[in-house]
CSV table of C-alpha atoms in Angstrom, one decimal:
chain,number,residue,atom,x,y,z
A,1,MET,CA,-0.2,0.4,-0.1
A,2,PRO,CA,1.3,3.4,-1.0
A,3,LEU,CA,2.3,5.5,2.2
A,4,MET,CA,0.6,8.4,0.8
A,5,TYR,CA,-2.9,6.7,1.4
A,6,PRO,CA,-2.7,6.7,5.1
A,7,LEU,CA,-1.0,10.2,5.1
A,8,VAL,CA,-3.8,11.7,3.1
A,9,PHE,CA,-6.4,10.1,5.1
A,10,ALA,CA,-4.8,11.5,8.4
A,11,ALA,CA,-4.1,15.0,6.8
A,12,PHE,CA,-7.9,15.1,6.0
A,13,LEU,CA,-9.2,13.9,9.5
A,14,PHE,CA,-6.8,16.5,10.9
A,15,SER,CA,-8.2,19.4,8.9
A,16,ALA,CA,-11.7,18.4,9.7
A,17,GLY,CA,-10.8,18.6,13.1
A,18,VAL,CA,-8.9,22.1,12.5
A,19,TYR,CA,-12.2,23.6,10.7
A,20,GLY,CA,-14.7,21.9,13.6
A,21,VAL,CA,-12.6,23.4,16.6
A,22,LEU,CA,-12.4,27.0,14.7
A,23,ALA,CA,-16.0,26.9,13.2
A,24,ARG,CA,-17.8,25.6,16.4
A,25,ARG,CA,-19.2,27.4,19.4
A,26,ASN,CA,-20.5,24.6,21.5
A,27,ALA,CA,-17.5,23.3,24.0
A,28,VAL,CA,-18.6,19.6,23.8
A,29,MET,CA,-18.5,20.0,19.7
A,30,VAL,CA,-14.6,21.4,20.2
A,31,LEU,CA,-13.9,18.5,22.4
A,32,MET,CA,-15.0,16.2,19.5
A,33,SER,CA,-13.0,17.9,16.9
A,34,ILE,CA,-10.0,17.8,19.2
A,35,GLU,CA,-10.6,14.0,19.3
A,36,LEU,CA,-10.7,14.0,15.4
A,37,MET,CA,-7.2,15.4,15.5
A,38,LEU,CA,-5.5,13.1,18.0
A,39,ASN,CA,-7.0,10.3,15.8
A,40,ALA,CA,-5.2,11.8,12.6
A,41,VAL,CA,-1.9,12.0,14.4
A,42,ASN,CA,-2.3,8.5,15.7
A,43,VAL,CA,-2.9,6.9,12.0
A,44,ASN,CA,0.1,8.9,11.0
A,45,LEU,CA,2.4,7.3,13.9
A,46,VAL,CA,0.9,3.8,13.0
A,47,ALA,CA,1.5,4.4,9.3
A,48,PHE,CA,5.1,5.3,9.7
A,49,ASN,CA,5.9,2.4,12.2
A,50,ALA,CA,4.6,0.0,9.5
A,51,TYR,CA,6.7,1.9,6.8
A,52,LEU,CA,9.9,1.7,9.0
A,53,ARG,CA,9.4,-1.6,10.2
A,54,ASP,CA,10.4,-0.4,13.6
A,55,GLU,CA,11.9,-3.2,15.6
A,56,LEU,CA,10.9,-1.5,19.0
A,57,VAL,CA,7.3,-0.5,17.6
A,58,SER,CA,7.7,2.7,18.9
A,59,GLY,CA,4.7,4.3,16.5
A,60,GLN,CA,2.6,1.9,18.1
A,61,VAL,CA,3.7,2.5,21.5
A,62,PHE,CA,3.4,6.0,21.2
A,63,ALA,CA,0.0,5.7,19.5
A,64,LEU,CA,-1.1,3.9,23.0
A,65,PHE,CA,0.2,7.0,24.9
A,66,VAL,CA,-1.6,9.7,22.7
A,67,ILE,CA,-4.8,7.3,23.4
A,68,ALA,CA,-4.3,7.1,27.3
A,69,VAL,CA,-3.6,11.2,27.3
A,70,ALA,CA,-6.4,11.7,25.1
A,71,ALA,CA,-8.7,10.1,27.6
A,72,ALA,CA,-7.4,12.2,30.3
A,73,GLU,CA,-7.9,15.2,28.2
A,74,VAL,CA,-11.6,14.2,27.5
A,75,GLY,CA,-12.3,13.5,31.2
A,76,ILE,CA,-10.6,16.8,32.5
A,77,GLY,CA,-12.5,18.8,29.4
A,78,LEU,CA,-15.6,17.7,30.2
A,79,ALA,CA,-15.5,18.2,33.8
A,80,ILE,CA,-14.4,21.8,33.0
A,81,VAL,CA,-17.5,22.1,30.6
A,82,LEU,CA,-19.9,21.0,33.3
A,83,LEU,CA,-18.6,23.3,35.9
A,84,ILE,CA,-18.9,26.1,33.4
A,85,PHE,CA,-22.4,24.9,32.4
A,86,ARG,CA,-23.2,24.7,36.2
A,87,ASN,CA,-21.7,28.1,36.8
A,88,ARG,CA,-23.0,30.0,33.8
A,89,GLU,CA,-26.1,28.0,32.0
A,90,THR,CA,-24.3,28.1,28.9
A,91,VAL,CA,-21.3,25.9,26.9
A,92,ASN,CA,-21.0,28.8,24.2
A,93,ILE,CA,-17.3,29.6,24.3
A,94,ASP,CA,-17.9,32.8,23.2
A,95,GLU,CA,-19.8,34.0,26.3
A,96,VAL,CA,-17.0,32.3,28.7
A,97,ASP,CA,-14.8,35.4,28.7
A,98,LEU,CA,-13.9,35.6,32.2
A,99,LEU,CA,-10.2,35.7,31.6
A,100,ARG,CA,-10.4,38.3,28.7
A,101,TRP,CA,-10.3,42.0,29.1
B,22,MET,CA,-4.8,-2.2,-7.0
B,23,ASN,CA,-4.9,-5.1,-4.3
B,24,GLY,CA,-7.7,-6.1,-1.8
B,25,GLN,CA,-5.7,-4.4,0.7
B,26,GLU,CA,-5.7,-0.9,-0.8
B,27,VAL,CA,-9.5,-1.5,-1.9
B,28,ALA,CA,-10.3,-2.0,1.8
B,29,PHE,CA,-8.4,1.0,2.9
B,30,LEU,CA,-10.0,3.4,0.4
B,31,ILE,CA,-13.6,2.1,1.4
B,32,LEU,CA,-12.6,2.6,5.0
B,33,ALA,CA,-11.0,6.1,4.3
B,34,VAL,CA,-14.3,7.3,2.3
B,35,ILE,CA,-16.4,6.1,5.2
B,36,GLY,CA,-14.2,7.7,8.0
B,37,GLY,CA,-13.5,10.8,5.9
B,38,LEU,CA,-17.3,11.4,5.2
B,39,ALA,CA,-18.0,10.7,9.0
B,40,GLY,CA,-15.4,13.2,9.9
B,41,LEU,CA,-17.0,16.0,7.7
B,42,LEU,CA,-20.3,15.0,9.4
B,43,VAL,CA,-19.0,15.5,12.8
B,44,VAL,CA,-17.9,18.8,12.2
B,45,THR,CA,-21.0,19.9,10.2
B,46,SER,CA,-23.9,18.2,11.8
B,47,ARG,CA,-26.7,20.6,13.2
B,48,ASN,CA,-27.5,18.1,16.0
B,49,VAL,CA,-25.0,17.3,18.9
B,50,VAL,CA,-25.9,13.8,19.4
B,51,HIS,CA,-25.7,13.1,15.7
B,52,ALA,CA,-22.3,14.2,15.6
B,53,ALA,CA,-21.3,12.0,18.5
B,54,LEU,CA,-22.6,9.0,16.5
B,55,TYR,CA,-20.7,10.0,13.4
B,56,LEU,CA,-17.6,10.3,15.6
B,57,VAL,CA,-18.3,6.7,16.8
B,58,VAL,CA,-18.1,5.7,12.6
B,59,ALA,CA,-15.1,7.9,12.3
B,60,LEU,CA,-13.1,6.2,15.2
B,61,ALA,CA,-14.2,2.8,14.2
B,62,SER,CA,-13.1,3.3,10.6
B,63,VAL,CA,-9.5,4.5,12.2
B,64,ALA,CA,-9.6,1.2,14.1
B,65,GLY,CA,-10.0,-0.6,10.7
B,66,VAL,CA,-7.2,1.5,9.2
B,67,TYR,CA,-5.0,0.3,12.3
B,68,LEU,CA,-5.8,-3.3,11.2
B,69,LEU,CA,-4.8,-2.8,7.6
B,70,LEU,CA,-1.5,-0.9,9.0
B,71,ALA,CA,-0.8,-4.6,10.9
B,72,ALA,CA,-1.4,-3.1,14.5
B,73,PRO,CA,-4.3,-5.1,15.7
B,74,PHE,CA,-3.6,-4.4,19.2
B,75,VAL,CA,-3.8,-0.4,18.9
B,76,ALA,CA,-7.0,-1.1,16.8
B,77,PHE,CA,-8.5,-2.8,19.6
B,78,VAL,CA,-7.6,-0.4,22.2
B,79,GLN,CA,-9.1,2.0,19.7
B,80,VAL,CA,-12.8,0.3,19.9
B,81,ILE,CA,-12.5,-0.2,23.6
B,82,ILE,CA,-11.3,3.2,24.8
B,83,TYR,CA,-12.5,5.8,22.2
B,84,VAL,CA,-15.7,3.7,21.0
B,85,GLY,CA,-16.3,2.3,24.5
B,86,ALA,CA,-15.3,4.9,26.7
B,87,ILE,CA,-14.6,8.5,25.3
B,88,VAL,CA,-17.9,8.6,23.3
B,89,VAL,CA,-19.8,7.5,25.9
B,90,LEU,CA,-18.2,10.2,28.4
B,91,ILE,CA,-19.1,13.1,25.5
B,92,LEU,CA,-22.8,11.6,25.2
B,93,PHE,CA,-22.7,12.0,29.0
B,94,GLY,CA,-21.4,15.5,28.7
B,95,ILE,CA,-24.2,16.2,26.0
B,96,MET,CA,-26.8,15.1,28.2
B,97,LEU,CA,-25.7,16.8,31.3
B,98,THR,CA,-25.5,20.3,29.5
B,99,ARG,CA,-28.9,20.5,27.7
B,100,ALA,CA,-27.7,19.6,24.2
B,101,PRO,CA,-29.0,22.5,22.0
B,102,VAL,CA,-29.8,22.0,18.5
B,103,GLY,CA,-29.5,24.1,15.3
B,104,ARG,CA,-27.1,25.8,13.1
B,105,ARG,CA,-27.1,29.1,15.1
B,106,VAL,CA,-26.2,28.0,18.8
B,107,LEU,CA,-23.5,25.3,17.4
B,108,ASP,CA,-21.7,27.0,14.6
B,109,ASN,CA,-19.9,30.3,14.7
B,110,THR,CA,-21.1,33.1,12.4
B,111,LEU,CA,-21.0,32.8,8.6
B,112,ARG,CA,-17.8,34.7,8.4
B,113,ALA,CA,-15.7,32.9,11.0
B,114,ARG,CA,-17.0,29.3,9.4
B,115,VAL,CA,-15.4,30.8,6.0
B,116,GLY,CA,-12.3,31.6,8.1
B,117,ALA,CA,-12.2,28.3,9.5
B,118,PHE,CA,-12.8,26.6,6.3
B,119,VAL,CA,-10.0,28.4,4.6
B,120,VAL,CA,-7.6,27.4,7.5
B,121,GLY,CA,-8.6,23.8,7.2
B,122,ALA,CA,-8.4,23.4,3.6
B,123,GLY,CA,-5.2,25.4,3.4
B,124,VAL,CA,-3.8,22.8,6.4
B,125,PHE,CA,-4.9,19.9,4.2
B,126,ILE,CA,-3.4,21.1,0.9
B,127,MET,CA,-0.1,22.0,2.8
B,128,PHE,CA,0.1,18.5,4.1
B,129,THR,CA,-0.9,16.8,1.2
B,130,VAL,CA,1.8,18.6,-1.0
B,131,PHE,CA,4.4,18.6,1.5
B,132,LEU,CA,3.9,14.9,2.3
B,133,GLY,CA,3.4,14.0,-1.2
B,134,GLY,CA,6.8,15.6,-2.4
B,135,ALA,CA,8.7,13.6,0.5
B,136,PHE,CA,7.1,10.4,0.5
B,137,GLY,CA,5.0,10.3,-2.7
B,138,ASP,CA,6.7,7.3,-4.1
B,139,GLU,CA,7.2,5.2,-0.8
B,140,ARG,CA,5.4,2.1,-0.1
B,141,ILE,CA,4.4,0.4,2.9
B,142,GLU,CA,5.5,-3.4,2.5
B,143,ASN,CA,3.3,-6.0,3.5
B,144,GLN,CA,3.8,-7.5,6.6
B,145,GLY,CA,2.6,-9.7,9.5
B,146,ALA,CA,0.7,-8.1,12.3
B,147,THR,CA,2.8,-6.8,15.1
B,148,ALA,CA,2.4,-9.5,17.9
B,149,THR,CA,1.0,-8.0,21.2
B,150,GLU,CA,4.0,-9.7,23.0
B,151,ALA,CA,6.3,-7.4,20.7
B,152,LEU,CA,4.5,-4.4,21.8
B,153,GLY,CA,4.5,-5.3,25.6
B,154,GLU,CA,8.0,-6.0,25.6
B,155,SER,CA,8.9,-2.7,23.9
B,156,LEU,CA,6.4,-1.1,26.2
B,157,PHE,CA,7.8,-2.2,29.5
B,158,ARG,CA,11.5,-2.5,28.3
B,159,ASN,CA,11.9,0.5,26.6
B,160,TYR,CA,9.4,2.9,26.9
B,161,VAL,CA,8.5,1.9,31.1
B,162,LEU,CA,9.4,5.5,32.1
B,163,PRO,CA,6.8,7.2,29.6
B,164,PHE,CA,4.4,4.4,30.8
B,165,GLU,CA,4.8,5.4,34.4
B,166,ALA,CA,4.4,9.0,33.6
B,167,VAL,CA,1.2,8.5,31.9
B,168,SER,CA,-0.4,6.5,34.6
B,169,VAL,CA,0.4,9.1,36.9
B,170,LEU,CA,-1.1,11.6,34.6
B,171,LEU,CA,-4.5,9.4,34.2
B,172,LEU,CA,-4.3,9.3,38.2
B,173,ALA,CA,-4.0,13.1,38.3
B,174,ALA,CA,-6.7,13.6,35.9
B,175,LEU,CA,-9.1,11.0,37.4
B,176,ILE,CA,-8.7,12.8,40.6
B,177,GLY,CA,-8.9,16.4,39.1
B,178,ALA,CA,-12.1,15.5,37.2
B,179,ILE,CA,-13.6,14.1,40.5
B,180,VAL,CA,-12.5,17.4,42.3
B,181,LEU,CA,-13.9,19.9,39.6
B,182,ALA,CA,-17.4,17.8,39.0
B,183,ARG,CA,-18.4,17.3,42.3
B,184,ARG,CA,-20.9,19.5,44.2
B,185,ASP,CA,-19.9,21.0,47.5
């Protein structure tokens, strides 16, 4: 299989995630777009692992690390979103401007 | 074109369409369900790239845990429906589209220039044994760091979300 196949697929998923992060104003949707971007990175890691035939399987090991960090990130992210919703009755990230002056 | 490439193209089209629908859908719950499709097709791509363990971890953690977590988040934040509450203004969306398309074109051109002729040779699936050996011999320190990170995230999420 040409190496470009997974690379283009990953680039497409990543760009969709970039679009989602910038175009959405609901915090949960932004988190979903971030998940798409992290998945694109994982596809790249696994593809290059297969291409280089790494003896240490580094690509797959790092893909596992990224998955674990993504799980931690989404847990914390949703807890923060929940807290914002409880305090301000909205998850619209345009209205959460406490740190902006 | 062999069977592996055909299977990959089918999975990539399904995953790409689902990914697009995740970021354009008007309904949050639909977007979360499209996310399941996109993540599952990425798991299929891992299988085709000879990484079965990562594929199963992807299904268990992403489809099984993260999407369920996101669905809970949607339920607990009173999911709004409609273009106006979910998306930015048209101007911001056009800008976002330009940035997204630019990133895609940039990646495709640069990676095509660097790796356009390279091929992934057919190979046997990575044994879970080899993965575990590498994880616990060469990468044991980052592994421990990730476990501490997960513990910190667990405690942090509980502290943030509990009512006093």
